[in-house]
mmCIF file with all atom_site columns, C-alpha atoms in Angstrom:
data_model
loop_
_atom_site.group_PDB
_atom_site.id
_atom_site.type_symbol
_atom_site.label_atom_id
_atom_site.label_alt_id
_atom_site.label_comp_id
_atom_site.label_asym_id
_atom_site.label_entity_id
_atom_site.label_seq_id
_atom_site.pdbx_PDB_ins_code
_atom_site.Cartn_x
_atom_site.Cartn_y
_atom_site.Cartn_z
_atom_site.occupancy
_atom_site.B_iso_or_equiv
_atom_site.pdbx_formal_charge
_atom_site.auth_seq_id
_atom_site.auth_comp_id
_atom_site.auth_asym_id
_atom_site.auth_atom_id
_atom_site.pdbx_PDB_model_num
ATOM 1   C CA . UNK A 1 1   ? 103.270 130.680 51.533 1.00 0.00 ? 171 UNK A CA 1
ATOM 2   C CA . UNK A 1 2   ? 104.607 127.735 49.669 1.00 0.00 ? 172 UNK A CA 1
ATOM 3   C CA . UNK A 1 3   ? 103.440 124.155 49.648 1.00 0.00 ? 173 UNK A CA 1
ATOM 4   C CA . UNK A 1 4   ? 106.901 122.839 50.590 1.00 0.00 ? 174 UNK A CA 1
ATOM 5   C CA . UNK A 1 5   ? 107.162 120.797 53.782 1.00 0.00 ? 175 UNK A CA 1
ATOM 6   C CA . UNK A 1 6   ? 109.267 122.201 56.617 1.00 0.00 ? 176 UNK A CA 1
ATOM 7   C CA . UNK A 1 7   ? 112.366 120.194 57.511 1.00 0.00 ? 177 UNK A CA 1
ATOM 8   C CA . UNK A 1 8   ? 112.469 121.013 61.195 1.00 0.00 ? 178 UNK A CA 1
ATOM 9   C CA . UNK A 1 9   ? 109.560 122.728 62.847 1.00 0.00 ? 179 UNK A CA 1
ATOM 10  C CA . UNK A 1 10  ? 109.644 121.516 66.443 1.00 0.00 ? 180 UNK A CA 1
ATOM 11  C CA . UNK A 1 11  ? 111.393 123.762 68.929 1.00 0.00 ? 181 UNK A CA 1
ATOM 12  C CA . UNK A 1 12  ? 111.489 123.095 72.588 1.00 0.00 ? 182 UNK A CA 1
ATOM 13  C CA . UNK A 1 13  ? 110.823 126.172 74.716 1.00 0.00 ? 183 UNK A CA 1
ATOM 14  C CA . UNK A 1 14  ? 113.610 127.081 77.029 1.00 0.00 ? 184 UNK A CA 1
ATOM 15  C CA . UNK A 1 15  ? 116.654 124.798 77.460 1.00 0.00 ? 185 UNK A CA 1
ATOM 16  C CA . UNK A 1 16  ? 116.631 121.182 76.415 1.00 0.00 ? 186 UNK A CA 1
ATOM 17  C CA . UNK A 1 17  ? 117.656 119.979 79.923 1.00 0.00 ? 187 UNK A CA 1
ATOM 18  C CA . UNK A 1 18  ? 114.163 118.591 80.369 1.00 0.00 ? 188 UNK A CA 1
ATOM 19  C CA . UNK A 1 19  ? 113.600 115.630 78.144 1.00 0.00 ? 189 UNK A CA 1
ATOM 20  C CA . UNK A 1 20  ? 110.291 115.664 76.308 1.00 0.00 ? 190 UNK A CA 1
ATOM 21  C CA . UNK A 1 21  ? 107.648 112.974 75.998 1.00 0.00 ? 191 UNK A CA 1
ATOM 22  C CA . UNK A 1 22  ? 106.162 112.900 72.521 1.00 0.00 ? 192 UNK A CA 1
ATOM 23  C CA . UNK A 1 23  ? 103.115 110.697 72.042 1.00 0.00 ? 193 UNK A CA 1
ATOM 24  C CA . UNK A 1 24  ? 102.220 109.389 68.555 1.00 0.00 ? 194 UNK A CA 1
ATOM 25  C CA . UNK A 1 25  ? 98.878  107.918 67.723 1.00 0.00 ? 195 UNK A CA 1
ATOM 26  C CA . UNK A 1 26  ? 99.443  104.561 65.974 1.00 0.00 ? 196 UNK A CA 1
ATOM 27  C CA . UNK A 1 27  ? 96.830  102.718 63.842 1.00 0.00 ? 197 UNK A CA 1
ATOM 28  C CA . UNK A 1 28  ? 99.020  101.117 61.149 1.00 0.00 ? 198 UNK A CA 1
ATOM 29  C CA . UNK A 1 29  ? 97.936  103.524 58.424 1.00 0.00 ? 199 UNK A CA 1
ATOM 30  C CA . UNK A 1 30  ? 100.489 105.170 56.115 1.00 0.00 ? 200 UNK A CA 1
ATOM 31  C CA . UNK A 1 31  ? 99.688  108.507 57.800 1.00 0.00 ? 201 UNK A CA 1
ATOM 32  C CA . UNK A 1 32  ? 100.384 107.013 61.176 1.00 0.00 ? 202 UNK A CA 1
ATOM 33  C CA . UNK A 1 33  ? 103.721 105.759 59.888 1.00 0.00 ? 203 UNK A CA 1
ATOM 34  C CA . UNK A 1 34  ? 104.542 109.267 58.634 1.00 0.00 ? 204 UNK A CA 1
ATOM 35  C CA . UNK A 1 35  ? 103.712 110.711 62.039 1.00 0.00 ? 205 UNK A CA 1
ATOM 36  C CA . UNK A 1 36  ? 106.092 108.203 63.717 1.00 0.00 ? 206 UNK A CA 1
ATOM 37  C CA . UNK A 1 37  ? 108.927 109.134 61.309 1.00 0.00 ? 207 UNK A CA 1
ATOM 38  C CA . UNK A 1 38  ? 108.205 112.860 61.790 1.00 0.00 ? 208 UNK A CA 1
ATOM 39  C CA . UNK A 1 39  ? 108.360 112.487 65.556 1.00 0.00 ? 209 UNK A CA 1
ATOM 40  C CA . UNK A 1 40  ? 111.667 110.651 65.557 1.00 0.00 ? 210 UNK A CA 1
ATOM 41  C CA . UNK A 1 41  ? 113.205 113.013 63.001 1.00 0.00 ? 211 UNK A CA 1
ATOM 42  C CA . UNK A 1 42  ? 112.183 116.072 65.036 1.00 0.00 ? 212 UNK A CA 1
ATOM 43  C CA . UNK A 1 43  ? 112.870 114.803 68.549 1.00 0.00 ? 213 UNK A CA 1
ATOM 44  C CA . UNK A 1 44  ? 115.947 115.905 70.387 1.00 0.00 ? 214 UNK A CA 1
ATOM 45  C CA . UNK A 1 45  ? 118.520 113.701 72.054 1.00 0.00 ? 215 UNK A CA 1
ATOM 46  C CA . UNK A 1 46  ? 117.048 112.383 75.339 1.00 0.00 ? 216 UNK A CA 1
ATOM 47  C CA . UNK A 1 47  ? 113.426 112.726 74.241 1.00 0.00 ? 217 UNK A CA 1
ATOM 48  C CA . UNK A 1 48  ? 111.065 109.774 74.383 1.00 0.00 ? 218 UNK A CA 1
ATOM 49  C CA . UNK A 1 49  ? 108.655 108.955 71.536 1.00 0.00 ? 219 UNK A CA 1
ATOM 50  C CA . UNK A 1 50  ? 105.734 106.891 72.781 1.00 0.00 ? 220 UNK A CA 1
ATOM 51  C CA . UNK A 1 51  ? 103.841 104.916 70.186 1.00 0.00 ? 221 UNK A CA 1
ATOM 52  C CA . UNK A 1 52  ? 100.263 104.700 71.460 1.00 0.00 ? 222 UNK A CA 1
ATOM 53  C CA . UNK A 1 53  ? 97.404  102.590 70.253 1.00 0.00 ? 223 UNK A CA 1
ATOM 54  C CA . UNK A 1 54  ? 93.966  102.894 71.726 1.00 0.00 ? 224 UNK A CA 1
ATOM 55  C CA . UNK A 1 55  ? 91.529  100.209 70.631 1.00 0.00 ? 225 UNK A CA 1
ATOM 56  C CA . UNK A 1 56  ? 88.008  99.234  71.443 1.00 0.00 ? 226 UNK A CA 1
ATOM 57  C CA . UNK A 1 57  ? 85.473  97.160  69.565 1.00 0.00 ? 227 UNK A CA 1
ATOM 58  C CA . UNK A 1 58  ? 82.807  98.955  67.569 1.00 0.00 ? 228 UNK A CA 1
ATOM 59  C CA . UNK A 1 59  ? 79.563  97.554  68.771 1.00 0.00 ? 229 UNK A CA 1
ATOM 60  C CA . UNK A 1 60  ? 76.795  97.941  66.170 1.00 0.00 ? 230 UNK A CA 1
ATOM 61  C CA . UNK A 1 61  ? 73.282  98.599  67.389 1.00 0.00 ? 231 UNK A CA 1
ATOM 62  C CA . UNK A 1 62  ? 71.072  95.490  67.758 1.00 0.00 ? 232 UNK A CA 1
ATOM 63  C CA . UNK A 1 63  ? 68.900  96.467  64.806 1.00 0.00 ? 233 UNK A CA 1
ATOM 64  C CA . UNK A 1 64  ? 71.810  96.091  62.493 1.00 0.00 ? 234 UNK A CA 1
ATOM 65  C CA . UNK A 1 65  ? 72.147  92.384  63.335 1.00 0.00 ? 235 UNK A CA 1
ATOM 66  C CA . UNK A 1 66  ? 75.854  92.425  62.531 1.00 0.00 ? 236 UNK A CA 1
ATOM 67  C CA . UNK A 1 67  ? 78.391  90.321  64.397 1.00 0.00 ? 237 UNK A CA 1
ATOM 68  C CA . UNK A 1 68  ? 81.459  91.990  65.880 1.00 0.00 ? 238 UNK A CA 1
ATOM 69  C CA . UNK A 1 69  ? 84.685  90.708  67.336 1.00 0.00 ? 239 UNK A CA 1
ATOM 70  C CA . UNK A 1 70  ? 86.350  91.774  70.552 1.00 0.00 ? 240 UNK A CA 1
ATOM 71  C CA . UNK A 1 71  ? 89.746  90.627  69.433 1.00 0.00 ? 241 UNK A CA 1
ATOM 72  C CA . UNK A 1 72  ? 92.581  93.160  69.736 1.00 0.00 ? 242 UNK A CA 1
ATOM 73  C CA . UNK A 1 73  ? 95.286  90.811  68.360 1.00 0.00 ? 243 UNK A CA 1
ATOM 74  C CA . UNK A 1 74  ? 95.566  92.519  64.994 1.00 0.00 ? 244 UNK A CA 1
ATOM 75  C CA . UNK A 1 75  ? 96.018  95.971  66.486 1.00 0.00 ? 245 UNK A CA 1
ATOM 76  C CA . UNK A 1 76  ? 98.531  94.723  69.077 1.00 0.00 ? 246 UNK A CA 1
ATOM 77  C CA . UNK A 1 77  ? 100.509 93.194  66.162 1.00 0.00 ? 247 UNK A CA 1
ATOM 78  C CA . UNK A 1 78  ? 100.452 96.437  64.283 1.00 0.00 ? 248 UNK A CA 1
ATOM 79  C CA . UNK A 1 79  ? 101.775 98.265  67.325 1.00 0.00 ? 249 UNK A CA 1
ATOM 80  C CA . UNK A 1 80  ? 104.545 95.707  67.761 1.00 0.00 ? 250 UNK A CA 1
ATOM 81  C CA . UNK A 1 81  ? 105.552 95.970  64.117 1.00 0.00 ? 251 UNK A CA 1
ATOM 82  C CA . UNK A 1 82  ? 105.548 99.747  64.115 1.00 0.00 ? 252 UNK A CA 1
ATOM 83  C CA . UNK A 1 83  ? 107.627 99.741  67.338 1.00 0.00 ? 253 UNK A CA 1
ATOM 84  C CA . UNK A 1 84  ? 110.286 97.547  65.706 1.00 0.00 ? 254 UNK A CA 1
ATOM 85  C CA . UNK A 1 85  ? 110.442 99.892  62.677 1.00 0.00 ? 255 UNK A CA 1
ATOM 86  C CA . UNK A 1 86  ? 110.580 102.985 64.934 1.00 0.00 ? 256 UNK A CA 1
ATOM 87  C CA . UNK A 1 87  ? 113.463 101.583 67.042 1.00 0.00 ? 257 UNK A CA 1
ATOM 88  C CA . UNK A 1 88  ? 115.374 100.900 63.827 1.00 0.00 ? 258 UNK A CA 1
ATOM 89  C CA . UNK A 1 89  ? 114.732 104.476 62.608 1.00 0.00 ? 259 UNK A CA 1
ATOM 90  C CA . UNK A 1 90  ? 115.783 105.911 65.981 1.00 0.00 ? 260 UNK A CA 1
ATOM 91  C CA . UNK A 1 91  ? 119.104 103.990 66.129 1.00 0.00 ? 261 UNK A CA 1
ATOM 92  C CA . UNK A 1 92  ? 121.976 106.337 66.878 1.00 0.00 ? 262 UNK A CA 1
ATOM 93  C CA . UNK A 1 93  ? 119.746 109.337 67.692 1.00 0.00 ? 263 UNK A CA 1
ATOM 94  C CA . UNK A 1 94  ? 119.528 108.955 71.507 1.00 0.00 ? 264 UNK A CA 1
ATOM 95  C CA . UNK A 1 95  ? 115.714 109.122 71.165 1.00 0.00 ? 265 UNK A CA 1
ATOM 96  C CA . UNK A 1 96  ? 113.987 106.526 73.236 1.00 0.00 ? 266 UNK A CA 1
ATOM 97  C CA . UNK A 1 97  ? 111.096 104.568 71.775 1.00 0.00 ? 267 UNK A CA 1
ATOM 98  C CA . UNK A 1 98  ? 108.307 103.169 73.990 1.00 0.00 ? 268 UNK A CA 1
ATOM 99  C CA . UNK A 1 99  ? 104.996 101.562 73.000 1.00 0.00 ? 269 UNK A CA 1
ATOM 100 C CA . UNK A 1 100 ? 101.738 101.433 74.854 1.00 0.00 ? 270 UNK A CA 1
ATOM 101 C CA . UNK A 1 101 ? 98.447  99.656  74.115 1.00 0.00 ? 271 UNK A CA 1
ATOM 102 C CA . UNK A 1 102 ? 95.226  100.940 75.763 1.00 0.00 ? 272 UNK A CA 1
ATOM 103 C CA . UNK A 1 103 ? 91.980  99.041  75.612 1.00 0.00 ? 273 UNK A CA 1
ATOM 104 C CA . UNK A 1 104 ? 89.985  102.262 75.251 1.00 0.00 ? 274 UNK A CA 1
ATOM 105 C CA . UNK A 1 105 ? 88.772  104.651 72.566 1.00 0.00 ? 275 UNK A CA 1
ATOM 106 C CA . UNK A 1 106 ? 91.885  106.116 70.786 1.00 0.00 ? 276 UNK A CA 1
ATOM 107 C CA . UNK A 1 107 ? 90.717  109.618 71.646 1.00 0.00 ? 277 UNK A CA 1
ATOM 108 C CA . UNK A 1 108 ? 90.621  108.741 75.343 1.00 0.00 ? 278 UNK A CA 1
ATOM 109 C CA . UNK A 1 109 ? 94.014  107.047 75.155 1.00 0.00 ? 279 UNK A CA 1
ATOM 110 C CA . UNK A 1 110 ? 95.691  110.046 73.529 1.00 0.00 ? 280 UNK A CA 1
ATOM 111 C CA . UNK A 1 111 ? 93.964  112.643 75.768 1.00 0.00 ? 281 UNK A CA 1
ATOM 112 C CA . UNK A 1 112 ? 94.761  110.791 78.949 1.00 0.00 ? 282 UNK A CA 1
ATOM 113 C CA . UNK A 1 113 ? 98.485  110.166 78.272 1.00 0.00 ? 283 UNK A CA 1
ATOM 114 C CA . UNK A 1 114 ? 100.847 112.493 80.148 1.00 0.00 ? 284 UNK A CA 1
ATOM 115 C CA . UNK A 1 115 ? 103.061 114.083 77.518 1.00 0.00 ? 285 UNK A CA 1
ATOM 116 C CA . UNK A 1 116 ? 104.554 117.283 76.169 1.00 0.00 ? 286 UNK A CA 1
ATOM 117 C CA . UNK A 1 117 ? 103.280 116.903 72.623 1.00 0.00 ? 287 UNK A CA 1
ATOM 118 C CA . UNK A 1 118 ? 100.907 114.772 70.566 1.00 0.00 ? 288 UNK A CA 1
ATOM 119 C CA . UNK A 1 119 ? 101.694 113.862 66.937 1.00 0.00 ? 289 UNK A CA 1
ATOM 120 C CA . UNK A 1 120 ? 99.135  112.301 64.661 1.00 0.00 ? 290 UNK A CA 1
ATOM 121 C CA . UNK A 1 121 ? 98.590  111.579 60.974 1.00 0.00 ? 291 UNK A CA 1
ATOM 122 C CA . UNK A 1 122 ? 95.914  113.662 59.354 1.00 0.00 ? 292 UNK A CA 1
ATOM 123 C CA . UNK A 1 123 ? 93.777  110.531 58.678 1.00 0.00 ? 293 UNK A CA 1
ATOM 124 C CA . UNK A 1 124 ? 93.823  106.948 59.787 1.00 0.00 ? 294 UNK A CA 1
ATOM 125 C CA . UNK A 1 125 ? 91.722  103.927 59.161 1.00 0.00 ? 295 UNK A CA 1
ATOM 126 C CA . UNK A 1 126 ? 88.479  105.700 59.871 1.00 0.00 ? 296 UNK A CA 1
ATOM 127 C CA . UNK A 1 127 ? 86.609  105.303 56.618 1.00 0.00 ? 297 UNK A CA 1
ATOM 128 C CA . UNK A 1 128 ? 83.726  107.664 55.869 1.00 0.00 ? 298 UNK A CA 1
ATOM 129 C CA . UNK A 1 129 ? 83.918  109.312 59.270 1.00 0.00 ? 299 UNK A CA 1
ATOM 130 C CA . UNK A 1 130 ? 87.369  110.708 58.499 1.00 0.00 ? 300 UNK A CA 1
ATOM 131 C CA . UNK A 1 131 ? 87.288  111.651 54.858 1.00 0.00 ? 301 UNK A CA 1
ATOM 132 C CA . UNK A 1 132 ? 88.957  115.062 55.263 1.00 0.00 ? 302 UNK A CA 1
ATOM 133 C CA . UNK A 1 133 ? 90.528  115.038 58.687 1.00 0.00 ? 303 UNK A CA 1
ATOM 134 C CA . UNK A 1 134 ? 90.327  111.826 60.744 1.00 0.00 ? 304 UNK A CA 1
ATOM 135 C CA . UNK A 1 135 ? 87.667  111.981 63.499 1.00 0.00 ? 305 UNK A CA 1
ATOM 136 C CA . UNK A 1 136 ? 90.241  111.022 66.144 1.00 0.00 ? 306 UNK A CA 1
ATOM 137 C CA . UNK A 1 137 ? 92.668  113.658 64.915 1.00 0.00 ? 307 UNK A CA 1
ATOM 138 C CA . UNK A 1 138 ? 89.912  116.248 64.746 1.00 0.00 ? 308 UNK A CA 1
ATOM 139 C CA . UNK A 1 139 ? 88.792  115.514 68.315 1.00 0.00 ? 309 UNK A CA 1
ATOM 140 C CA . UNK A 1 140 ? 92.344  115.576 69.749 1.00 0.00 ? 310 UNK A CA 1
ATOM 141 C CA . UNK A 1 141 ? 93.190  118.771 67.875 1.00 0.00 ? 311 UNK A CA 1
ATOM 142 C CA . UNK A 1 142 ? 90.119  120.471 69.427 1.00 0.00 ? 312 UNK A CA 1
ATOM 143 C CA . UNK A 1 143 ? 90.611  119.206 72.967 1.00 0.00 ? 313 UNK A CA 1
ATOM 144 C CA . UNK A 1 144 ? 94.355  118.660 73.574 1.00 0.00 ? 314 UNK A CA 1
ATOM 145 C CA . UNK A 1 145 ? 95.969  120.577 76.415 1.00 0.00 ? 315 UNK A CA 1
ATOM 146 C CA . UNK A 1 146 ? 99.435  120.205 74.925 1.00 0.00 ? 316 UNK A CA 1
ATOM 147 C CA . UNK A 1 147 ? 100.737 121.155 71.464 1.00 0.00 ? 317 UNK A CA 1
ATOM 148 C CA . UNK A 1 148 ? 99.611  118.836 68.701 1.00 0.00 ? 318 UNK A CA 1
ATOM 149 C CA . UNK A 1 149 ? 101.278 118.259 65.331 1.00 0.00 ? 319 UNK A CA 1
ATOM 150 C CA . UNK A 1 150 ? 99.130  116.888 62.483 1.00 0.00 ? 320 UNK A CA 1
ATOM 151 C CA . UNK A 1 151 ? 101.375 115.330 59.831 1.00 0.00 ? 321 UNK A CA 1
ATOM 152 C CA . UNK A 1 152 ? 99.767  115.637 56.425 1.00 0.00 ? 322 UNK A CA 1
ATOM 153 C CA . UNK A 1 153 ? 99.311  112.731 54.078 1.00 0.00 ? 323 UNK A CA 1
ATOM 154 C CA . UNK A 1 154 ? 101.800 112.289 51.276 1.00 0.00 ? 324 UNK A CA 1
#
């Protein structure tokens, strides 16, 4: 084995007459951006890449006496910005780009989305909980019912 990245690793089983729906977890991290690029670069003509952000406020326990905000504006802006970049990257490829924002835990959003494949970065903005493999990525990798691609960090 070598440590070289593969150029094209996605193959669709059977003929490509059925367009595929590829869901990418988006959180604005550099790993998420790499997952978006990987998805577009490996999709076939007619496939749809769906940029999906799941967001919910983290509510600290009362004994921590810490304020929290229930404002999803920043994450919605991140998704909008990533969608603009993805559409530019997909120009001329006949790959469709969609975006979707869910006001739920990211794991739930990814697991509930009807798709043929899930693509995620190896880590996101998860801090200590995701030092080696992001907690959302780890959960989805263990429970997904469709193929999942984990794009490594640079």
